[in-house]
Coordinates of C-alpha atoms (C1' of nucleotides) in Angstrom, one line a residue:
Chain A
M1 CA 0.0 0.0 0.0
P2 CA 1.7 3.3 -1.1
V3 CA 1.9 6.0 1.6
E4 CA 2.5 9.7 1.0
V5 CA 5.4 10.8 3.1
Q6 CA 5.4 14.6 2.4
M7 CA 3.2 15.4 5.3
R8 CA 3.3 14.0 8.7
V9 CA 0.4 11.6 9.3
E10 CA -0.7 13.5 12.4
D11 CA -1.0 16.7 10.5
K12 CA -2.9 15.0 7.7
I13 CA -5.4 13.5 10.0
E14 CA -5.9 16.8 11.9
K15 CA -6.4 18.6 8.6
Q16 CA -8.9 16.1 7.4
I17 CA -10.9 16.3 10.6
D18 CA -10.9 20.0 10.5
T19 CA -12.3 20.2 7.0
L20 CA -14.8 17.6 7.9
L21 CA -15.9 19.6 10.9
Q22 CA -16.2 22.7 8.8
N23 CA -18.4 21.0 6.3
T24 CA -20.4 19.1 8.7
I25 CA -24.0 19.1 7.7
I26 CA -25.7 17.0 10.2
L27 CA -25.4 18.5 13.7
N28 CA -27.9 16.4 15.5
R29 CA -28.8 13.2 13.7
R30 CA -31.5 12.2 16.1
Y31 CA -33.8 15.0 15.0
L32 CA -34.0 13.5 11.5
D33 CA -35.6 10.3 12.7
D34 CA -38.5 10.2 15.0
E35 CA -37.7 6.7 16.2
Q36 CA -34.7 8.0 18.0
L37 CA -36.6 10.7 19.9
D38 CA -38.3 10.0 23.1
R39 CA -41.9 11.0 23.8
G40 CA -41.0 14.3 25.4
E41 CA -38.8 15.4 22.5
Q42 CA -41.4 14.3 19.9
F43 CA -44.0 16.4 21.7
K44 CA -41.6 19.4 21.7
V45 CA -41.1 19.2 18.0
L46 CA -44.9 18.8 17.5
K47 CA -45.6 21.8 19.7
E48 CA -43.4 23.9 17.5
I49 CA -45.1 22.6 14.4
F50 CA -48.6 23.3 15.8
D51 CA -47.4 26.7 16.9
V52 CA -46.9 27.7 13.3
N53 CA -50.6 26.9 12.6
V54 CA -50.0 23.6 10.9
R55 CA -53.0 21.3 11.5
D56 CA -54.9 24.1 13.1
K57 CA -58.2 23.1 11.7
E58 CA -57.9 19.5 12.9
I59 CA -57.0 20.5 16.4
K60 CA -59.9 22.8 16.6
E61 CA -62.2 20.0 15.5
L62 CA -60.7 17.7 18.1
S63 CA -61.2 20.2 20.8
S64 CA -64.8 20.7 20.0
H65 CA -65.3 17.0 19.8
F66 CA -63.9 16.3 23.3
A67 CA -65.3 19.4 24.9
P68 CA -68.4 17.6 26.3
I69 CA -66.2 15.8 28.7
F70 CA -65.9 18.9 30.7
R71 CA -69.7 19.2 31.0
D72 CA -69.8 15.7 32.3
D73 CA -71.3 14.6 29.0
H74 CA -70.4 11.6 26.9
P75 CA -69.1 12.4 23.4
I76 CA -69.6 9.8 20.6
H77 CA -66.8 7.8 19.0
L78 CA -64.4 9.5 16.6
S79 CA -62.7 8.5 13.4
L80 CA -59.7 10.2 12.0
I81 CA -59.2 9.6 8.3
G82 CA -56.2 10.6 6.2
K83 CA -53.3 9.1 4.3
T84 CA -50.2 7.9 6.0
G85 CA -47.8 10.6 7.2
T86 CA -50.5 13.2 7.5
G87 CA -50.0 13.3 11.2
K88 CA -53.1 11.5 12.5
T89 CA -51.3 9.5 15.1
V90 CA -48.9 12.2 16.4
T91 CA -51.6 14.8 16.5
M92 CA -53.9 12.6 18.4
L93 CA -51.3 11.5 20.8
Y94 CA -50.3 15.0 21.5
F95 CA -53.9 16.0 21.9
L96 CA -54.6 13.2 24.3
N97 CA -51.6 14.2 26.3
M98 CA -52.9 17.7 26.6
L99 CA -56.4 16.5 27.4
H100 CA -55.1 14.3 30.1
A101 CA -53.3 17.1 31.7
L102 CA -56.4 19.3 31.5
C103 CA -58.6 16.6 33.0
E104 CA -56.1 16.1 35.9
K105 CA -56.3 19.8 36.6
R106 CA -60.0 19.8 36.8
N107 CA -60.2 16.5 38.7
I108 CA -61.9 14.6 35.9
P109 CA -60.9 10.9 35.9
M110 CA -59.6 10.0 32.5
R111 CA -57.4 7.3 31.1
H112 CA -56.2 6.8 27.6
V113 CA -54.6 3.9 25.8
H114 CA -52.9 3.8 22.4
L115 CA -53.5 0.5 20.6
D116 CA -51.1 0.6 17.7
L117 CA -52.1 -1.7 14.8
S118 CA -49.7 -0.2 12.3
T119 CA -48.7 -3.7 11.2
P120 CA -51.6 -5.8 10.0
K121 CA -52.7 -8.5 12.5
P122 CA -55.8 -10.6 13.1
C123 CA -58.4 -10.0 15.7
F124 CA -56.7 -12.3 18.2
R125 CA -53.4 -10.4 18.1
A126 CA -55.1 -7.0 18.3
L127 CA -57.1 -8.0 21.4
N128 CA -54.0 -9.5 22.9
D129 CA -52.1 -6.3 22.3
L130 CA -54.9 -4.4 24.0
A131 CA -54.8 -6.8 26.9
C132 CA -51.1 -6.2 27.2
L133 CA -51.5 -2.5 27.3
L134 CA -54.0 -2.8 30.1
D135 CA -51.8 -5.2 31.9
A136 CA -54.6 -7.7 31.8
A137 CA -52.8 -10.6 30.2
K138 CA -49.3 -11.5 29.0
R139 CA -48.3 -11.8 25.4
Y140 CA -49.8 -14.9 24.0
K141 CA -48.7 -16.3 20.6
K142 CA -51.6 -18.7 20.4
G143 CA -53.6 -21.1 22.4
I144 CA -56.1 -18.9 24.3
S145 CA -59.6 -18.3 23.2
L146 CA -60.9 -15.0 22.1
D147 CA -63.6 -15.1 24.7
E148 CA -61.0 -15.6 27.5
L149 CA -59.1 -12.5 26.3
M150 CA -62.2 -10.4 26.2
S151 CA -63.2 -11.4 29.7
R152 CA -59.8 -10.6 31.0
I153 CA -59.9 -7.2 29.5
E154 CA -63.3 -6.6 31.0
D155 CA -62.2 -7.7 34.4
K156 CA -59.2 -5.4 34.4
I157 CA -61.2 -2.3 33.8
R158 CA -64.4 -3.3 35.5
N159 CA -63.9 -1.0 38.5
Y160 CA -62.9 2.0 36.6
K161 CA -65.6 4.7 36.4
G162 CA -64.1 7.7 34.5
Y163 CA -63.6 8.4 30.9
F164 CA -61.7 5.8 29.1
I165 CA -60.3 6.8 25.7
L166 CA -59.2 4.0 23.5
F167 CA -57.1 5.1 20.6
V168 CA -57.2 2.4 18.0
D169 CA -54.6 3.3 15.4
E170 CA -55.2 2.0 11.9
V171 CA -58.3 -0.1 12.5
D172 CA -58.6 -1.5 9.0
H173 CA -55.4 -3.4 9.7
V174 CA -57.4 -5.9 11.6
R175 CA -57.5 -8.6 9.0
R176 CA -60.3 -11.1 8.3
D177 CA -62.4 -10.6 11.4
L178 CA -62.6 -6.9 11.9
D179 CA -66.3 -7.5 12.7
S180 CA -65.7 -9.5 15.9
F181 CA -63.1 -7.0 17.0
L182 CA -65.4 -4.1 16.6
K183 CA -68.3 -6.0 18.0
F184 CA -66.4 -6.5 21.2
L185 CA -65.3 -2.9 21.5
V186 CA -68.6 -1.3 20.5
R187 CA -71.3 -3.6 21.8
R188 CA -70.0 -6.0 24.4
L189 CA -67.5 -3.8 26.3
P190 CA -69.7 -0.8 27.0
Q191 CA -72.5 -3.1 28.3
A192 CA -70.2 -5.1 30.5
I193 CA -68.6 -2.2 32.4
P194 CA -69.6 1.1 33.8
L195 CA -66.8 3.3 32.4
K196 CA -67.5 6.0 29.8
L197 CA -65.9 4.5 26.8
L198 CA -64.7 6.7 24.0
I199 CA -63.0 5.1 21.0
V200 CA -60.9 7.0 18.5
F201 CA -60.3 5.1 15.3
T202 CA -57.7 5.9 12.7
S203 CA -57.7 4.8 9.1
N204 CA -56.2 5.7 5.8
K205 CA -59.2 4.5 3.9
L206 CA -62.2 6.8 3.5
N207 CA -64.6 4.0 3.4
W208 CA -63.2 1.7 6.1
Q209 CA -66.7 1.4 7.8
E210 CA -68.4 0.3 4.6
N211 CA -68.0 -3.4 4.8
I212 CA -68.5 -4.0 8.5
D213 CA -71.5 -6.0 9.9
P214 CA -74.6 -3.8 9.8
R215 CA -75.5 -5.0 13.3
V216 CA -72.3 -3.7 14.6
K217 CA -72.5 -0.6 12.5
S218 CA -75.8 0.5 14.0
F219 CA -74.1 0.7 17.4
L220 CA -71.2 2.7 16.0
K221 CA -72.1 6.3 16.3
I222 CA -69.2 8.1 14.9
N223 CA -67.9 11.5 14.2
E224 CA -65.3 12.0 11.5
I225 CA -62.3 14.3 11.1
L226 CA -60.4 14.4 7.8
F227 CA -56.7 14.9 7.7
D228 CA -55.7 16.2 4.3
P229 CA -52.2 15.5 2.9
Y230 CA -49.8 18.3 3.8
N231 CA -49.4 21.0 1.2
A232 CA -46.1 22.5 0.2
V233 CA -46.4 25.4 2.6
D234 CA -47.0 23.2 5.6
L235 CA -44.2 20.8 4.6
K236 CA -41.9 23.7 4.3
K237 CA -42.7 24.8 7.8
I238 CA -42.2 21.2 9.1
L239 CA -38.9 20.8 7.3
S240 CA -37.6 24.2 8.5
I241 CA -38.2 23.1 12.1
R242 CA -36.2 19.9 11.6
I243 CA -33.4 21.8 9.9
K244 CA -33.1 24.2 12.7
K245 CA -32.7 21.3 15.1
A246 CA -30.6 19.0 13.1
L247 CA -28.6 20.6 10.3
N248 CA -26.0 23.2 9.6
R249 CA -28.0 25.7 7.7
K250 CA -25.0 27.2 5.9
M251 CA -24.6 23.9 4.0
I252 CA -28.1 24.0 2.5
Q253 CA -28.4 25.6 -0.9
Q254 CA -31.2 28.0 -1.7
G255 CA -34.3 26.3 -2.9
V256 CA -33.6 22.9 -1.5
V257 CA -36.3 23.0 1.1
E258 CA -38.7 24.4 -1.4
K259 CA -37.9 21.6 -3.8
I260 CA -38.3 18.8 -1.2
S261 CA -41.6 20.3 -0.1
A262 CA -42.9 20.7 -3.6
V263 CA -41.9 17.1 -4.6
S264 CA -43.4 15.7 -1.4
S265 CA -46.7 17.6 -1.6
R266 CA -47.1 16.6 -5.2
T267 CA -46.4 12.9 -4.8
H268 CA -47.7 12.0 -1.4
G269 CA -48.1 14.9 1.1
D270 CA -46.4 12.7 3.7
A271 CA -44.4 14.5 6.3
R272 CA -42.4 11.5 7.4
K273 CA -41.3 10.9 3.8
A274 CA -40.3 14.5 3.3
V275 CA -38.1 14.4 6.4
E276 CA -36.6 11.2 5.1
I277 CA -35.7 12.9 1.8
L278 CA -34.1 15.7 3.8
S279 CA -32.2 13.2 5.9
K280 CA -31.0 11.2 2.9
S281 CA -29.9 14.3 1.1
A282 CA -27.9 15.4 4.1
Q283 CA -26.2 12.0 4.3
I284 CA -25.3 12.0 0.7
A285 CA -24.0 15.5 0.8
E286 CA -21.9 14.7 3.8
R287 CA -20.5 11.7 2.1
E288 CA -19.7 13.7 -1.0
G289 CA -18.3 16.6 1.0
T290 CA -20.6 19.2 -0.7
P291 CA -23.4 21.3 0.5
I292 CA -26.9 20.0 -0.1
T293 CA -27.8 21.0 -3.7
M294 CA -30.7 20.3 -5.9
D295 CA -28.8 17.5 -7.6
I296 CA -28.1 15.9 -4.2
V297 CA -31.9 15.9 -3.6
D298 CA -32.5 14.1 -6.8
M299 CA -29.9 11.5 -5.9
A300 CA -31.6 11.1 -2.5
L301 CA -34.9 10.5 -4.2
E302 CA -33.4 7.8 -6.4
E303 CA -31.6 6.2 -3.5
I304 CA -34.7 6.1 -1.3
E305 CA -36.6 4.5 -4.1
R306 CA -34.0 1.8 -4.6
D307 CA -33.6 1.1 -0.8
K308 CA -37.3 0.7 -0.5
Y309 CA -37.4 -2.2 -2.8
V310 CA -34.2 -3.8 -1.6
A311 CA -35.3 -3.6 2.1
M312 CA -38.7 -5.0 1.3
I313 CA -37.4 -8.0 -0.5
K314 CA -34.7 -8.6 2.0
S315 CA -37.2 -9.0 4.8
A316 CA -39.6 -11.0 2.7
P317 CA -40.0 -14.8 3.0
K318 CA -37.7 -17.0 0.9
Q319 CA -40.5 -18.1 -1.4
L320 CA -41.3 -14.6 -2.4
Q321 CA -37.7 -13.9 -3.1
A322 CA -37.4 -16.9 -5.2
A323 CA -40.5 -15.9 -7.1
L324 CA -39.3 -12.4 -7.8
L325 CA -35.9 -13.7 -8.8
S326 CA -37.3 -16.1 -11.3
I327 CA -39.5 -13.5 -12.8
I328 CA -36.7 -10.9 -13.1
S329 CA -34.3 -13.5 -14.6
S330 CA -36.8 -14.9 -17.1
F331 CA -37.4 -11.4 -18.1
S332 CA -33.8 -10.7 -18.8
G333 CA -33.4 -8.1 -21.5
S334 CA -36.7 -8.1 -23.3
S335 CA -39.5 -5.9 -22.0
K336 CA -42.3 -7.9 -23.5
P337 CA -44.8 -9.3 -21.0
I338 CA -44.4 -12.9 -20.0
S339 CA -47.2 -15.3 -19.1
I340 CA -47.3 -16.7 -15.6
G341 CA -46.8 -20.3 -16.9
T342 CA -43.3 -19.5 -18.1
C343 CA -42.5 -17.8 -14.9
Y344 CA -43.6 -20.9 -13.0
E345 CA -41.4 -23.1 -15.0
S346 CA -38.3 -21.0 -14.3
Y347 CA -39.3 -20.7 -10.7
H348 CA -39.6 -24.5 -10.5
S349 CA -36.2 -25.1 -11.9
F350 CA -34.7 -22.4 -9.7
C351 CA -36.1 -24.1 -6.7
S352 CA -34.5 -27.4 -7.5
T353 CA -31.1 -25.8 -8.0
V354 CA -31.1 -24.1 -4.6
N355 CA -32.9 -27.0 -3.0
L356 CA -36.0 -25.0 -2.0
H357 CA -39.3 -26.7 -1.7
A358 CA -41.2 -25.6 -4.7
L359 CA -44.8 -24.5 -4.2
K360 CA -47.7 -25.6 -6.4
Q361 CA -48.9 -23.3 -9.1
R362 CA -51.9 -22.1 -7.2
A363 CA -49.7 -20.9 -4.4
F364 CA -47.1 -19.4 -6.8
S365 CA -49.9 -17.5 -8.4
D366 CA -50.7 -15.9 -5.0
L367 CA -47.0 -15.0 -4.6
V368 CA -47.1 -13.2 -7.9
S369 CA -50.2 -11.3 -6.9
E370 CA -48.4 -10.2 -3.7
L371 CA -45.4 -9.0 -5.8
D372 CA -47.9 -6.9 -7.8
V373 CA -49.3 -5.4 -4.7
Y374 CA -45.9 -4.4 -3.5
G375 CA -45.2 -2.8 -6.9
F376 CA -42.3 -5.0 -8.0
I377 CA -44.2 -6.1 -11.1
Q378 CA -47.4 -5.4 -12.9
I379 CA -49.9 -8.1 -13.8
R380 CA -52.8 -7.9 -16.2
V381 CA -55.3 -10.6 -17.0
I382 CA -55.4 -11.1 -20.8
S383 CA -56.9 -13.7 -23.0
K384 CA -55.0 -15.2 -25.9
G385 CA -58.2 -16.7 -27.3
R386 CA -57.5 -20.2 -28.5
Y387 CA -54.2 -20.2 -26.6
G388 CA -55.8 -19.7 -23.2
R389 CA -56.3 -17.0 -20.6
S390 CA -53.6 -16.0 -18.2
R391 CA -52.0 -13.1 -16.4
D392 CA -49.2 -11.2 -18.2
I393 CA -46.4 -10.1 -16.1
T394 CA -44.4 -6.9 -16.7
V395 CA -41.4 -5.7 -14.8
N396 CA -41.2 -1.9 -14.8
L397 CA -38.3 -1.3 -12.4
P398 CA -35.3 0.8 -13.5
T399 CA -32.5 -1.7 -14.5
E400 CA -30.3 -0.6 -11.7
V401 CA -33.0 -1.4 -9.2
S402 CA -33.7 -4.8 -10.7
D403 CA -30.0 -5.5 -10.8
S404 CA -29.5 -4.8 -7.2
L405 CA -32.6 -6.8 -6.3
N406 CA -31.1 -9.7 -8.3
K407 CA -27.9 -9.4 -6.4
V408 CA -29.5 -9.2 -3.0
I409 CA -31.7 -12.2 -3.6
L410 CA -28.9 -14.3 -4.9
M411 CA -26.9 -13.4 -1.8
E412 CA -29.7 -14.5 0.4
F413 CA -29.8 -17.9 -1.3
D414 CA -26.1 -18.4 -1.5
L415 CA -25.8 -18.1 2.3
D416 CA -28.0 -21.1 3.1
A417 CA -28.1 -22.9 -0.2
V418 CA -24.6 -24.3 0.2
P419 CA -25.0 -26.2 3.5
K420 CA -28.4 -27.5 2.5
S421 CA -27.2 -29.0 -0.8
R422 CA -24.5 -30.8 1.0
I423 CA -26.9 -32.7 3.2
Chain B
dT1 C1' -71.3 -20.1 -33.6
dG2 C1' -69.4 -23.3 -30.7
dT3 C1' -65.1 -25.1 -28.9
dC4 C1' -61.5 -25.2 -25.9
dC5 C1' -57.0 -23.4 -24.2
dA6 C1' -54.5 -22.1 -19.9
dC7 C1' -55.0 -20.3 -16.8
dA8 C1' -57.8 -17.2 -12.7
dG9 C1' -59.3 -17.3 -8.4
dG10 C1' -62.8 -19.0 -4.7
dA11 C1' -63.7 -22.7 -1.2
dA12 C1' -62.6 -26.4 1.5
dA13 C1' -59.3 -29.6 3.0
dT14 C1' -55.0 -30.6 4.9
dA15 C1' -50.5 -29.8 7.1
dC16 C1' -47.9 -27.6 10.4
dG17 C1' -46.2 -25.3 14.4
dG18 C1' -46.5 -23.6 18.8
dG19 C1' -48.5 -22.5 23.0
dG20 C1' -52.0 -23.3 27.0
dG21 C1' -54.4 -26.5 30.3
dT22 C1' -54.3 -30.3 33.0
Chain C
dA1 C1' -46.4 -35.6 28.9
dC2 C1' -50.3 -35.4 26.6
dC3 C1' -54.1 -33.3 24.2
dC4 C1' -56.5 -29.7 22.3
dC5 C1' -56.9 -25.2 20.3
dC6 C1' -55.9 -21.6 17.2
dG7 C1' -53.6 -19.0 13.4
dT8 C1' -51.2 -19.6 9.1
dA9 C1' -49.4 -21.7 4.9
dT10 C1' -50.1 -24.7 1.3
dT11 C1' -52.7 -28.1 -1.4
dT12 C1' -56.6 -30.0 -3.6
dC13 C1' -60.6 -29.4 -6.0
dC14 C1' -63.3 -26.8 -8.4
dT15 C1' -66.0 -23.6 -11.5
dG16 C1' -65.4 -19.7 -14.6
dT17 C1' -64.0 -17.3 -18.7
dG18 C1' -62.4 -14.0 -23.2
dG19 C1' -61.6 -14.6 -27.5
dA20 C1' -58.8 -16.9 -31.6
dC21 C1' -59.7 -20.5 -34.3
dA22 C1' -62.1 -23.9 -37.1

DNA sequence: TGTCCACAGGAAATACGGGGGT
DNA sequence: ACCCCCGTATTTCCTGTGGACA
């Protein structure tokens, strides 16, 4: 390894560190990622955001909805509707926190619980989570009846007489048996115990109430508050607050914040994603040793896109990885649609080479649909008349993305394909 | 106009795994 | 240790179908 001898190593290192410090962009990394902030810090950021009148309208509506509590009245249930990243959860948590403090001050007994269903789960798991939050049961994987869980929850709060606000985040994530879950919350629970139950639902689907059992629905008196996607002005405010806390403002070029807010508001209106773009741009700029420029933002956008796919497939089950790989490889080069039959053949042969149990076609077909939902591929049912009816598969990923997907999946298989094949 | 391909995609059956009760 | 229960994954079985072709 060749070493430069002109300058003493110590001096060199010192000089490098100095320039690095001068060009530091990220001053406080934690403020670029909510996961790393504790509740108090999150609320502090939120307060600043609310103080510049973002989400003003929603907070007003929330206040008027909950106002009856202070007249010893019983407000109906509430449903917050809006896309992901529009601040439903944080706003509500913040609001509940304030409400709690206010109730304490006025001696009104009030409890609130946040049931987070942000990852899809069946009724059983949802109830189990709730039971855990209430300290009514431990975490079960399986093996206890739904009824048992419900009774335990009831027992736990039977003697509580004040307001009980249950914040059910992302209700529509209760898969399959949403009806029985709601039936318990809306019908059985209020009848079984004396407390004043107040449920707040959250959903990103406007029509989440549409296909629930009408018998449950009739009990579900609900008030709705809509959370619109953030517009560019709001996003700019939100980003500015983050920048003040986390970044070296001198290293951000004119127009960058505007660009990020514009792109975000146009494509999703999601504040979390906007902050992610900012954070990624800062990382890239720091790596390249330049200020954050417009070009850097573009790079960040691309990189986020790619990482999204790679991360998703990395954490996916082996079968799904195999399916995607066989589709990508049987696609190689041409961009003409392929029928699902051809894909199944190549999947089958791939499975035998890596010694993976190959699924039957019906199951494979479901895997393919899943890949479509995630956006890796597009499928379309078409009929070739005499030559049958099938789904055509198209891969529309940028080549670099599909290349890195290919590499990642192969790596995943190399790691455990070797020892298996030896057995 | 009817046939018939090559699947789609729903429903039910079966397999499996893991945990609670006793 | 044994059995039973529940949730999930996969298989098996099945009916349905758009349109090129004869």
